[in-house]
Coordinates of C-alpha atoms and ligand atoms in Angstrom, one line a residue:
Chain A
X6 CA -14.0 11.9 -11.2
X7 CA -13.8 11.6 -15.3
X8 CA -13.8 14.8 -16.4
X9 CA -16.7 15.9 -18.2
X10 CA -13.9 16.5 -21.8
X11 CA -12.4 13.5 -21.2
X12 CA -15.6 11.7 -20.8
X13 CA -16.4 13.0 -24.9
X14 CA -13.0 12.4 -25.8
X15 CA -13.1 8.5 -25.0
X16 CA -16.8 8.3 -26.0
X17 CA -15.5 9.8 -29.6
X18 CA -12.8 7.2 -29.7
X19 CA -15.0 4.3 -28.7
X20 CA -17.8 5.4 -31.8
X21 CA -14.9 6.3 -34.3
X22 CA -13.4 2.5 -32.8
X23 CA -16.9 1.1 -33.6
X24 CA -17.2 2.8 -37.1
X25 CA -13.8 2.2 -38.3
X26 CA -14.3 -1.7 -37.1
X27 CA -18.1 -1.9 -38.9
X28 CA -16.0 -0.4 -42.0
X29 CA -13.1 -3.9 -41.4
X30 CA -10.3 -1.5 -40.5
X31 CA -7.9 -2.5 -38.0
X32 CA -9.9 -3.0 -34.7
X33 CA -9.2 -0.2 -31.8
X34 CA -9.4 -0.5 -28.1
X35 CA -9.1 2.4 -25.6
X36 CA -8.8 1.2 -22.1
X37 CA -8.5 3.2 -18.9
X38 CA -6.5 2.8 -16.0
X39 CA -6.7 4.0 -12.7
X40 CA -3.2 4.3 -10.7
X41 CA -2.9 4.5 -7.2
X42 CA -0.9 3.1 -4.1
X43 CA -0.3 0.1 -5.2
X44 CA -2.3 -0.8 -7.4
X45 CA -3.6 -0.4 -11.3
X46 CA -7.2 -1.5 -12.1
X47 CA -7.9 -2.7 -13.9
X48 CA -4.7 -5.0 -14.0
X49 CA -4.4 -7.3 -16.8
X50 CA -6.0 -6.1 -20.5
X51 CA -7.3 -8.6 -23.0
X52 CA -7.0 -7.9 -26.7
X53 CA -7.1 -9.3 -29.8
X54 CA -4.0 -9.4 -31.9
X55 CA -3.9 -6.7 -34.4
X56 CA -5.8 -4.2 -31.9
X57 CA -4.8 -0.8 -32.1
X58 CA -4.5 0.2 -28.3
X59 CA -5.0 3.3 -26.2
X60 CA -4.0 3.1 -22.7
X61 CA -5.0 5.9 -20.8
X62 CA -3.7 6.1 -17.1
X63 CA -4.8 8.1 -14.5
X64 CA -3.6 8.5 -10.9
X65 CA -5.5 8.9 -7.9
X66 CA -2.4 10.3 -5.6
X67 CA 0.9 10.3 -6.7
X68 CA 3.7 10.2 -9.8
X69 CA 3.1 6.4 -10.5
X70 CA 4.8 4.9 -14.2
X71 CA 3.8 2.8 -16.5
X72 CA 6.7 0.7 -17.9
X73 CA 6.3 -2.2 -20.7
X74 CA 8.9 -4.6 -20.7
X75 CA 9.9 -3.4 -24.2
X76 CA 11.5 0.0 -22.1
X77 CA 8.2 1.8 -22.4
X78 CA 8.1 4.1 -19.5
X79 CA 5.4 7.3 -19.0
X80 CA 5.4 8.9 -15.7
X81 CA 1.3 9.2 -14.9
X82 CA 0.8 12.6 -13.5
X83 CA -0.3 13.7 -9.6
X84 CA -4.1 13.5 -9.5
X85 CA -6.0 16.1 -11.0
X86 CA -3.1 17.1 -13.1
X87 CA -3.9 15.1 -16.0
X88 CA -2.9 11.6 -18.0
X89 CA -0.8 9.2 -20.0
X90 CA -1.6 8.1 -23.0
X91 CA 0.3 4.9 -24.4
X92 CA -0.9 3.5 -28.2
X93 CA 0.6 0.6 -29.8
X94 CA -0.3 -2.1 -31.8
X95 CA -1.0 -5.6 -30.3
X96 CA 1.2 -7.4 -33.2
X97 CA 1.7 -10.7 -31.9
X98 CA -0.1 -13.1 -29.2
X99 CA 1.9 -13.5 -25.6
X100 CA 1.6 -12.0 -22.3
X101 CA 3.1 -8.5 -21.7
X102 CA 3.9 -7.4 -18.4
X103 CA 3.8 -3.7 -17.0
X104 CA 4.7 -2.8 -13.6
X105 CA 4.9 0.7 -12.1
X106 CA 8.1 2.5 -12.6
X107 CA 8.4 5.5 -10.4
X108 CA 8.7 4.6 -6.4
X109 CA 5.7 5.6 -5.0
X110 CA 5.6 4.0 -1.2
X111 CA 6.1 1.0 0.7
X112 CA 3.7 -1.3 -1.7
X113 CA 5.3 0.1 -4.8
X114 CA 6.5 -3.7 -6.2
X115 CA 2.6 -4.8 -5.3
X116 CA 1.9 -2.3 -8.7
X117 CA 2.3 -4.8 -11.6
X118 CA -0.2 -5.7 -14.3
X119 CA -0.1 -7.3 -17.6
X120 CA -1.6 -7.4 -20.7
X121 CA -2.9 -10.6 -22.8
X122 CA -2.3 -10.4 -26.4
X123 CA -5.0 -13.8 -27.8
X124 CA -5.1 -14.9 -31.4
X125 CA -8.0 -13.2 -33.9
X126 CA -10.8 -15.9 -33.0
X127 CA -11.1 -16.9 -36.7
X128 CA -7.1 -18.0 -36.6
X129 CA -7.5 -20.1 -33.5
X130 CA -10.6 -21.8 -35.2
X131 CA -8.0 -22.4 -38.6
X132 CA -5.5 -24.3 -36.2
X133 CA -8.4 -26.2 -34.6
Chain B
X12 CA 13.5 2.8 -29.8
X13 CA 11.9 -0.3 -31.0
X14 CA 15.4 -2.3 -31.1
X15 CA 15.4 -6.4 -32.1
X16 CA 17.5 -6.3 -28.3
X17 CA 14.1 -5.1 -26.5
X18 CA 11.9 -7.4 -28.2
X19 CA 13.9 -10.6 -27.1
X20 CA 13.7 -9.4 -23.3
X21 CA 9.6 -9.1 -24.1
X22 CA 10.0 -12.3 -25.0
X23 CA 11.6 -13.5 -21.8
X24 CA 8.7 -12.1 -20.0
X25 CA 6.2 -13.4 -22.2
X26 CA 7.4 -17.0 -21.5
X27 CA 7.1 -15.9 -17.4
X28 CA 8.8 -18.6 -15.4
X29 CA 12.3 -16.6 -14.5
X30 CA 13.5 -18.9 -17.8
X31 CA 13.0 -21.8 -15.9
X32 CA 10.8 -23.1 -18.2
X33 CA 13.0 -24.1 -20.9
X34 CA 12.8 -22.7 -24.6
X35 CA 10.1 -24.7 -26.5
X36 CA 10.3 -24.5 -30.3
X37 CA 6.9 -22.9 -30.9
X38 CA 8.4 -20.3 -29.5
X39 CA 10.5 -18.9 -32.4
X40 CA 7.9 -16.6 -33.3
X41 CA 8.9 -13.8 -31.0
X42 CA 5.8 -12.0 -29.9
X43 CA 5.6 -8.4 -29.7
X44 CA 3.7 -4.8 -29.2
X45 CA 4.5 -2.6 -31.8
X46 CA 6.8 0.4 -31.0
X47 CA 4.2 2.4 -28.4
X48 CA 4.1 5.9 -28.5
X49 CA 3.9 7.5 -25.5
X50 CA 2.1 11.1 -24.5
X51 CA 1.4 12.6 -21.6
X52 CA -1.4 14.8 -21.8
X53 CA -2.6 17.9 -19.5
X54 CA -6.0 18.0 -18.0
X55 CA -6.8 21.2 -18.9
X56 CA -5.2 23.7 -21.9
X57 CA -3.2 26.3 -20.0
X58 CA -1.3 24.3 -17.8
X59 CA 2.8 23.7 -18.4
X60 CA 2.8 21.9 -21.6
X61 CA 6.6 20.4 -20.9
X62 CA 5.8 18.7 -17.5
X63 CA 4.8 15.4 -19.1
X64 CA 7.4 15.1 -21.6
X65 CA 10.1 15.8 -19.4
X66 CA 9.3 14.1 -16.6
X67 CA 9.3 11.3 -19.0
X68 CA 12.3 12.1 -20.6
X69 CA 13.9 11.9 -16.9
X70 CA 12.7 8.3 -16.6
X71 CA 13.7 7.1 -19.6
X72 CA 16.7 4.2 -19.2
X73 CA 19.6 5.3 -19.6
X74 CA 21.6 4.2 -23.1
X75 CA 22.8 0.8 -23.0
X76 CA 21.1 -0.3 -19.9
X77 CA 18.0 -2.2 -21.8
X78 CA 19.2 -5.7 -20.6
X79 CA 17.0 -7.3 -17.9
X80 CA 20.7 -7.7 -16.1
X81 CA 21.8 -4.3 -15.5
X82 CA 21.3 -2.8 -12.3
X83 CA 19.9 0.2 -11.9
X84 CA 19.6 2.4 -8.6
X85 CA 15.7 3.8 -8.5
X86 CA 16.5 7.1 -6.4
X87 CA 15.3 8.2 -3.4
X88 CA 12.1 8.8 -2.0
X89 CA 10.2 9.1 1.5
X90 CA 7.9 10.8 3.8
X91 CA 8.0 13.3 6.4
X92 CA 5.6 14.3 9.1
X93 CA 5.6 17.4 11.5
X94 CA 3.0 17.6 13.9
X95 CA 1.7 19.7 16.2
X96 CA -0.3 17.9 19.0
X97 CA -1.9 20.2 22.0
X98 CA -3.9 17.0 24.5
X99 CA -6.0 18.2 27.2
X100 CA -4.0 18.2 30.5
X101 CA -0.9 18.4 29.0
X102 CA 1.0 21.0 27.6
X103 CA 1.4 21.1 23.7
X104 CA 3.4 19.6 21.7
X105 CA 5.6 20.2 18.5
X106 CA 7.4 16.9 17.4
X107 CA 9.1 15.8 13.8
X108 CA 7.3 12.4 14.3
X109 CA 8.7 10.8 11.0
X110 CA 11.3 11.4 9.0
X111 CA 11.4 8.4 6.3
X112 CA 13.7 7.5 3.8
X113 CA 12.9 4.6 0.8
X114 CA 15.6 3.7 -1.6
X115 CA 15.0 1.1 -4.0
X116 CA 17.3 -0.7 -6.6
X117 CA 16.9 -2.7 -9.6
X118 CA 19.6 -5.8 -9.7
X119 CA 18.2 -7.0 -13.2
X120 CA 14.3 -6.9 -13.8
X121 CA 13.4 -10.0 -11.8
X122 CA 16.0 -9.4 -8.7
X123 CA 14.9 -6.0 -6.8
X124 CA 15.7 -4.4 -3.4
X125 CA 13.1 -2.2 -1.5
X126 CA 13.8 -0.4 1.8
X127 CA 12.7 2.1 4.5
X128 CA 14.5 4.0 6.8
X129 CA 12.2 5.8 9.9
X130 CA 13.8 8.5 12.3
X131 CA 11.2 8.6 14.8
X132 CA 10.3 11.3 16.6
X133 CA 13.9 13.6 15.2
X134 CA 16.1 12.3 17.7
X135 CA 17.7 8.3 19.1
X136 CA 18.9 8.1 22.6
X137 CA 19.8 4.6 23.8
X138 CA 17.5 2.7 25.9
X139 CA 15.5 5.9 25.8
X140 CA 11.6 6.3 24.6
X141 CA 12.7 10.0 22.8
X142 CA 13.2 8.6 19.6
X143 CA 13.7 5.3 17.5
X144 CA 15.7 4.5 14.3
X145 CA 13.9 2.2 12.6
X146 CA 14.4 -0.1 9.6
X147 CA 10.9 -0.6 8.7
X148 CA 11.8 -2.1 5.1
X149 CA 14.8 -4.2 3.5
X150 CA 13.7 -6.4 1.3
X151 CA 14.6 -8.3 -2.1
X152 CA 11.7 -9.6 -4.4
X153 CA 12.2 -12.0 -6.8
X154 CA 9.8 -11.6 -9.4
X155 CA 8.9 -14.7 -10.9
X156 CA 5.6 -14.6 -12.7
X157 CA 2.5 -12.4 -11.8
X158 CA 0.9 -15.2 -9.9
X159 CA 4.3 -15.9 -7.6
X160 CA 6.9 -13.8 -6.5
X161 CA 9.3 -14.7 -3.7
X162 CA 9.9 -11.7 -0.8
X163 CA 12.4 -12.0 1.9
X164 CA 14.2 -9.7 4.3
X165 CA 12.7 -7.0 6.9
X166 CA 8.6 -6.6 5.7
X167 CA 5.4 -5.2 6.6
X168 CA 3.2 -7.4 8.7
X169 CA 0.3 -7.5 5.7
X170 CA -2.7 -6.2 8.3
X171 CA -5.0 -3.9 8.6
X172 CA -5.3 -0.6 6.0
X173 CA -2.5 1.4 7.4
X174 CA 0.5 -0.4 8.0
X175 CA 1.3 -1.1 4.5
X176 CA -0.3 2.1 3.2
X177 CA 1.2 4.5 5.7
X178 CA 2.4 7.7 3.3
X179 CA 0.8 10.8 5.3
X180 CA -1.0 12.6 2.3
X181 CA -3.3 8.7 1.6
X182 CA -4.9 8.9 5.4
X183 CA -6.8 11.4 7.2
X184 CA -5.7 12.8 10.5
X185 CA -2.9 14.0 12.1
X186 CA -2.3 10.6 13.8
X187 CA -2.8 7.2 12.3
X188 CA -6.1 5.6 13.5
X189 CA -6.1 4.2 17.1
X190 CA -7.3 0.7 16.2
X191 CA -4.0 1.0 13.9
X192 CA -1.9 1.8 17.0
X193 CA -3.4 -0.1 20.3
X194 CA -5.0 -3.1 18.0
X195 CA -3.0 -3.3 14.9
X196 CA 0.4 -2.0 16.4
X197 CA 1.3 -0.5 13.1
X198 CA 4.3 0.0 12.1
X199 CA 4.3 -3.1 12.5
X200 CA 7.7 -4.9 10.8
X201 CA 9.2 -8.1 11.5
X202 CA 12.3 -9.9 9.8
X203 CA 10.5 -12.7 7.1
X204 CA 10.1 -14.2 4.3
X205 CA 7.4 -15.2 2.0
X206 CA 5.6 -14.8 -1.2
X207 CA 2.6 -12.8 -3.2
X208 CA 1.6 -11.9 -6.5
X209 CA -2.3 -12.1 -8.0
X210 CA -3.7 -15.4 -8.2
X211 CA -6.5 -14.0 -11.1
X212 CA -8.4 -10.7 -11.9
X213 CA -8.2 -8.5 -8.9
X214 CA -7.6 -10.8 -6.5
X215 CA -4.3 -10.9 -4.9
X216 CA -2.3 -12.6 -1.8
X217 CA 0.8 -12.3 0.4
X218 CA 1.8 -14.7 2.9
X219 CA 4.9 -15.0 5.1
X220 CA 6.6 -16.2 8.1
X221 CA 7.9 -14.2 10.4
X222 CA 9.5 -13.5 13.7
X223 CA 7.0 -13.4 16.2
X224 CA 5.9 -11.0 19.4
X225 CA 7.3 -10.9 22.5
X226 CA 4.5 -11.5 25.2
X227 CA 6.4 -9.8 27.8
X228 CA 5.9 -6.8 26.1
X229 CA 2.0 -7.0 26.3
X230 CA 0.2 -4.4 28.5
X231 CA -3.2 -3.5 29.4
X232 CA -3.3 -0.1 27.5
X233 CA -1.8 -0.6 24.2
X234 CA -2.3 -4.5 24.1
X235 CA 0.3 -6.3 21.1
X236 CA 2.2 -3.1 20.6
X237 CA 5.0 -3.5 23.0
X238 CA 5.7 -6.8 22.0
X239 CA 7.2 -6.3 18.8
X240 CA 10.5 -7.3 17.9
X241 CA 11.0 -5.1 15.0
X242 CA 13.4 -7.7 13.3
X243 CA 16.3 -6.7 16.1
X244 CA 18.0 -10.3 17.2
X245 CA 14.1 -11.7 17.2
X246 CA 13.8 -14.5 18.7
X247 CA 12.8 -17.3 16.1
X248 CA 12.1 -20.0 18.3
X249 CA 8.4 -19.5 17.0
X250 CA 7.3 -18.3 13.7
X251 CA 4.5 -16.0 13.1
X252 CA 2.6 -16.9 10.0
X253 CA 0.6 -14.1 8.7
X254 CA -1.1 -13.4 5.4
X255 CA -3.5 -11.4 3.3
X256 CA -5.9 -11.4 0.4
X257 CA -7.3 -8.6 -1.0
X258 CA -10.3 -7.8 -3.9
X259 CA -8.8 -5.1 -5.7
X260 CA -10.8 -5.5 -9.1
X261 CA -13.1 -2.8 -9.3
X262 CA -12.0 1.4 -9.9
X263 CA -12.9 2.7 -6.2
X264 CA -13.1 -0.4 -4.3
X265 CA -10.6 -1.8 -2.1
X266 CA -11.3 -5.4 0.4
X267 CA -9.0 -7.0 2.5
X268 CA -9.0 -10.3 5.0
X269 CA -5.6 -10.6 6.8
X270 CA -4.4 -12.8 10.1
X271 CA -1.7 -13.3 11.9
X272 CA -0.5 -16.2 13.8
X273 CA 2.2 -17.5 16.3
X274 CA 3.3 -18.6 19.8
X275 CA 4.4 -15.4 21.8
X276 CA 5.5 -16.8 24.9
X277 CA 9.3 -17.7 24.3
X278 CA 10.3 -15.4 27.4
X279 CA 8.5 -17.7 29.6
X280 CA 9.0 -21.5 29.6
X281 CA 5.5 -22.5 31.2
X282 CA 3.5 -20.2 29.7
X283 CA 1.6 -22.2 26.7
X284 CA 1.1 -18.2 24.8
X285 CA -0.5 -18.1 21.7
X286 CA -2.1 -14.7 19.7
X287 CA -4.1 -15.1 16.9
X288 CA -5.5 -11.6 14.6
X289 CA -7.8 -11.5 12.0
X290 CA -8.9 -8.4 10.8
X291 CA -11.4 -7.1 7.9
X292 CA -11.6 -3.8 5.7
X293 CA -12.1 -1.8 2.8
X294 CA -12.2 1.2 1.3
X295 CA -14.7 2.6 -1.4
X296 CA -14.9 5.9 -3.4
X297 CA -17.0 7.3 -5.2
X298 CA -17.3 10.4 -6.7
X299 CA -15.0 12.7 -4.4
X300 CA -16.5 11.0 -1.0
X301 CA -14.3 8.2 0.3
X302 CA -15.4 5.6 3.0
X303 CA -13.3 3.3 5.0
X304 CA -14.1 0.3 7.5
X305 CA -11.7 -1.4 9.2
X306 CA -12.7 -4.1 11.9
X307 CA -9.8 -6.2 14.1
X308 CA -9.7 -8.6 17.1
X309 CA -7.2 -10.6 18.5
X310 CA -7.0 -13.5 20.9
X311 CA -4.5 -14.0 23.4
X312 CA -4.1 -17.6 24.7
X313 CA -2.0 -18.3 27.9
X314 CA -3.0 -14.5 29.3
X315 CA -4.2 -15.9 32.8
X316 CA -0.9 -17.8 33.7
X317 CA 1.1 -14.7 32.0
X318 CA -0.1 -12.0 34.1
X319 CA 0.7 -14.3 37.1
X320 CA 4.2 -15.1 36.3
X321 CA 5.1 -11.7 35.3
X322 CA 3.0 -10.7 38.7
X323 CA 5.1 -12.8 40.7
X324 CA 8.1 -12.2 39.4
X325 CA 8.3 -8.4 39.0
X326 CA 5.7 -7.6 41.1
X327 CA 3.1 -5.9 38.5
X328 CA 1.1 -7.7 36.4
X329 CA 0.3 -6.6 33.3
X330 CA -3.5 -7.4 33.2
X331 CA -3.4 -8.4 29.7
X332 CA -6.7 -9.6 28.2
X333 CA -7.7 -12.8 26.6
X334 CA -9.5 -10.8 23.6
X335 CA -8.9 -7.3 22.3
X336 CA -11.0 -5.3 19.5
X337 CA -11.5 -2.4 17.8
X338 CA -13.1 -0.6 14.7
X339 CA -13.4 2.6 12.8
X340 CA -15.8 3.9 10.1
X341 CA -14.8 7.1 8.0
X342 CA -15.6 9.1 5.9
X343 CA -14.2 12.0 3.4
X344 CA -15.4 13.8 1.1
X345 CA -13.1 16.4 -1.7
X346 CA -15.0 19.6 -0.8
X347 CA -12.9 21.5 -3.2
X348 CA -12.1 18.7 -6.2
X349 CA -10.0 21.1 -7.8
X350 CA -6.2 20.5 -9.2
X351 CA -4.0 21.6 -6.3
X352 CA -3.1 24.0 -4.9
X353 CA -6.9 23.9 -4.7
X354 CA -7.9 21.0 -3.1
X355 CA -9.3 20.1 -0.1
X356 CA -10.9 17.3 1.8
X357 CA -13.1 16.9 5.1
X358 CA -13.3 14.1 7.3
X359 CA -14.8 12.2 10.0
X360 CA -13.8 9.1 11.8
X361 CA -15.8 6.7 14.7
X362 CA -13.6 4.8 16.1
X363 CA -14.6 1.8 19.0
X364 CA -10.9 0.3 20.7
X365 CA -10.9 -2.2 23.9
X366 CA -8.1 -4.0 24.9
X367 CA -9.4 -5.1 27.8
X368 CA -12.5 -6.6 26.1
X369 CA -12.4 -10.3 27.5
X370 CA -10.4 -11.2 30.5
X371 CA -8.4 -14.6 31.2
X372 CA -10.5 -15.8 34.6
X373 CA -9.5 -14.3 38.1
X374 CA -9.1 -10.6 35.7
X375 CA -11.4 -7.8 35.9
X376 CA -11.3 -5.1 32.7
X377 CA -9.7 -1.8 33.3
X378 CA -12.7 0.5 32.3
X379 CA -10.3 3.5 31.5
X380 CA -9.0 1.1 28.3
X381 CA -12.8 0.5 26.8
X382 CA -12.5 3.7 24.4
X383 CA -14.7 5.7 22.0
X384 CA -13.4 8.3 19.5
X385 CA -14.9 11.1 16.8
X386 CA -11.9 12.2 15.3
X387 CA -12.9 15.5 12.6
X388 CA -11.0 17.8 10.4
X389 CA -9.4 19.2 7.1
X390 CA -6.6 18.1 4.8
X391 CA -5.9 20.9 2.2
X392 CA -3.4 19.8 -0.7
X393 CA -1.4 22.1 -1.8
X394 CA -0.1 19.5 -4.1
X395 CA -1.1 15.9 -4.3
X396 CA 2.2 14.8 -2.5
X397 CA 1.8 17.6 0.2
X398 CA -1.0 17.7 3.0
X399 CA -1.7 20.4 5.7
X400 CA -4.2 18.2 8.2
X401 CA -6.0 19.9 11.5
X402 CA -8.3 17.8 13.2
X403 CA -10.1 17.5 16.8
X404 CA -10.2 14.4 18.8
X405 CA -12.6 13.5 21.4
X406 CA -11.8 10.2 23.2
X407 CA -14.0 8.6 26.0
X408 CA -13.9 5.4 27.9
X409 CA -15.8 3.4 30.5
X410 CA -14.3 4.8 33.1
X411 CA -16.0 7.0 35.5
X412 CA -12.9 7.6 37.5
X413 CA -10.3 8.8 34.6
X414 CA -10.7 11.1 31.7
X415 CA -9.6 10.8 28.4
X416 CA -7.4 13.5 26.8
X417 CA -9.3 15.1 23.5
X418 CA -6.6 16.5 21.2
X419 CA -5.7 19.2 18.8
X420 CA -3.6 18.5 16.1
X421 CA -1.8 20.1 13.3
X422 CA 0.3 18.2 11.0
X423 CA 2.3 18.8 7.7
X424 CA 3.1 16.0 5.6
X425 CA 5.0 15.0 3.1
X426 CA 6.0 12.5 0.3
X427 CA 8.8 13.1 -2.5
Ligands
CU501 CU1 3.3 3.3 -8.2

């Protein structure tokens, strides 16, 4: 199903994330997302605070969206017709919820995900 | 876009708990994501290059409408299906079999209304089987955390693959699946209330109580399907209980478990009714080749003394059975995995149905309701929301005596 360019594109990111992490730059996370009636998977994301993330959502059927609670909102495009791509900086630690944002059937309320933002390891070891 | 405003409703969220959970000092330190950036990205160069960004722009809130308290109406959508059936025996048919509206609305973030709005069949004649008008959906969700939300209002009876997942271009075939019309008598919709949300990774739940079935509607031929009440002064005296979890954790991979419980026989003072479902299935993809499983059975308690009564008093019984089952396997497979208008998918579906499968004693089986059926054909997308579906259907039963209509169907659907 992942197209063969897409494929290179996230491998790139992944060994630029891993070289730009090896160098102590800010830490990078691409994460995909497969959309579909009604459901994302996967549906909760763990990262570490200060993580650069790349959302990229894809649908399997129809228009779904991707709305953060901050007012975020993409529209994920039909399947086959391409992706969303959300970055942003996990600044501080809490829960974020995202939930789909375009009606897309009877289950459409069943489309809700969240993402975990933790503490760096080495600052929850300091309060300890 | 990244106002102070937004933040403090991220906040809100972050705490979960519908601020319930009072405001605890250590929570000064407002968390939050750093202005994202959205894009929307063609698959291939050549294509539109606007279609992302303004589809997004379109869904963008409106000014001044960023507080979790503002209500917002989320349009219009629905589905529409136009078949084209020609049985054996029988001349052909043309029929505008569903003509479905959903409207949903947004009271504040937490507080939301869902519903759905079925013309069957183009046309509602009282007391009449031409058509129905059918409130299949009217719900409000209260969304409290991602582990518990509370539902209430008209809902979906949370069995089977197809009742909850019913939009015509995300199911092969013309017609829904027998087993999810004589077995599971989808669209099945009761008035209810309950709750769901994911209890951890993948794994999520719904359970609610509900009106129950009518067992005077029962039959030999389509077993539940006549008793449903469909949330229209239901009788309450009993309540269903019904329920689902479902594993959906894994890209491709889709597993459900669902019941459904109550006493049915309200109509008749001594009859002791009682119908019990369980049901099992998934769906898996891989690749472009998609595979489904669905298995159901139901037992119907009190059958015996029901067929009597209703025997004696109109003078038919119904020959209900004391179990029913049925199953289908399927496969389909993206023959032409290209972007619409280019895309196209074959299928092919076993399906096993009996509703006369165990009797209540003094009851023989009607062979003519122990059925077989290959259902094969074609859905070509010309977009992703729009299907074009032509299939063949052979059915078979037991029966030496009667013959089962085969079918050819033609069907346009679709969602917007
Ligand atoms: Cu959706």
């Amino acid at each position: 199903m992942i197209q063969p360019g897409s494929t290179r594109r996230i491998i790139l990111t992944l060994l630029l994330a891993a070289a730009s992490s090896s160098l102590g730059a800010q830490s990078r996370e691409v994460v995909e997302i497969i959309a579909e009636r009604f459901t994302f998977t996967p549906s909760k994301i763990e990262v570490e605070v200060g993580t650069m993330v790349e959302i990229h959502l894809r649908s399997e059927d129809t228009d779904h969206g991707f709305r953060l609670a901050d007012g975020t909102n993409v529209i994920i495009p039909k399947r086959r017709h391409g992706e969303a791509v959300v970055e942003f900086e996990a600044e501080s630690p809490g829960t974020y919820r995202f939930e789909c944002s375009k009606l897309c059937g009877a289950g459409h309320h069943f489309m809700q995900g969240e993402i975990v933002v933790t503490p760096r390891a080495t600052d929850a070891s300091l309060v300890r | 876009m990244a106002s102070s405003a937004a933040f403090g409703r991220l906040t809100e969220w972050a705490e979960g708990g519908w601020q319930l959970i009072p405001r605890l000092p250590w929570y000064r330190e407002t968390p939050r994501l750093v202005t994202p950036r959205p894009v929307n990205r063609p698959l291939r160069a050549g294509r539109l290059p606007a279609l992302g960004e303004t589809r997004f722009a379109q869904q963008d809130p409106p000014a001044g409408t960023s507080g979790s308290t503002t209500s917002v109406f989320g349009g219009i959508s629905g589905y529409m299906d136009f078949h084209f059936n020609d049985r054996q025996y029988e001349d052909p048919q043309i029929d505008f079999h569903r003509f479905v509206l959903l409207f949903t609305h947004s009271f504040s973030d937490r507080v939301r209304f869902v519903s759905e709005l079925e013309l069957e069949h183009a046309f509602v004649e009282g007391l009449e089987e031409a058509g129905e008008l059918e409130l299949e959906q009217a719900f409000i969700d209260f969304l409290v955390s991602r582990e518990l939300n509370l539902r209430a209002g008209m809902l979906l009876v949370p069995v089977g693959i197809i009742n909850e997942r019913h939009e015509p271009p995300v199911y092969h075939g013309v017609e829904r699946p027998f087993v999810d019309t004589v077995i599971v008598p989808s669209t099945w919709f009761e008035a209810g209330a309950g709750i769901h949300g994911e209890l951890w990774r993948g794994f999520r739940y719904r359970t609610y109580v509900m009106a129950p079935l009518d067992a005077s509607g029962f039959d030999a031929e389509e077993g539940l399907r006549g008793g449903r009440q469909k949330g229209s002064q239901a009788n309450f005296r009993n309540v269903a209980t019904t329920g689902r979890i479902e594993y959906v954790g894994i890209p491709g991979l889709w597993a459900g478990a669902s019941f459904w419980r109550a006493k049915t026989g309200f109509n008749f003072p001594r009859v002791e009714s009682q119908v019990t479902l369980g049901e099992v299935d998934a769906r898996y993809r891989v690749g472009e080749l998609e595979t489904r499983a669905q298995y159901a059975h139901v037992w119907l308690d009190g059958m015996g003394e029901l067929n009597r009564t209703l025997q004696r008093t109109i003078g038919v019984g119904p020959n209900v059975a004391r179990q029913i089952r049925g199953f289908y396997l399927e496969a389909s497979y993206f023959v032409s995995p290209r972007p619409a208008p280019r895309e196209a998918a074959v299928f092919v579906r076993y399906e096993n149905f009996d509703t006369q499968y165990k009797m209540p004693s003094g009851f023989s089986p009607l062979p003519q309701f122990d059925r077989d059926a290959w259902v094969f054909g074609l859905s070509y997308y010309p977009d992703p929301d729009v299907v074009v579906k032509v299939d063949y259907s052979v059915v078979n039963s037991q029966s030496t005596v009667t013959d089962e209509p085969n079918s050819f169907n033609v069907g346009l659907g679709w969602w917007f």
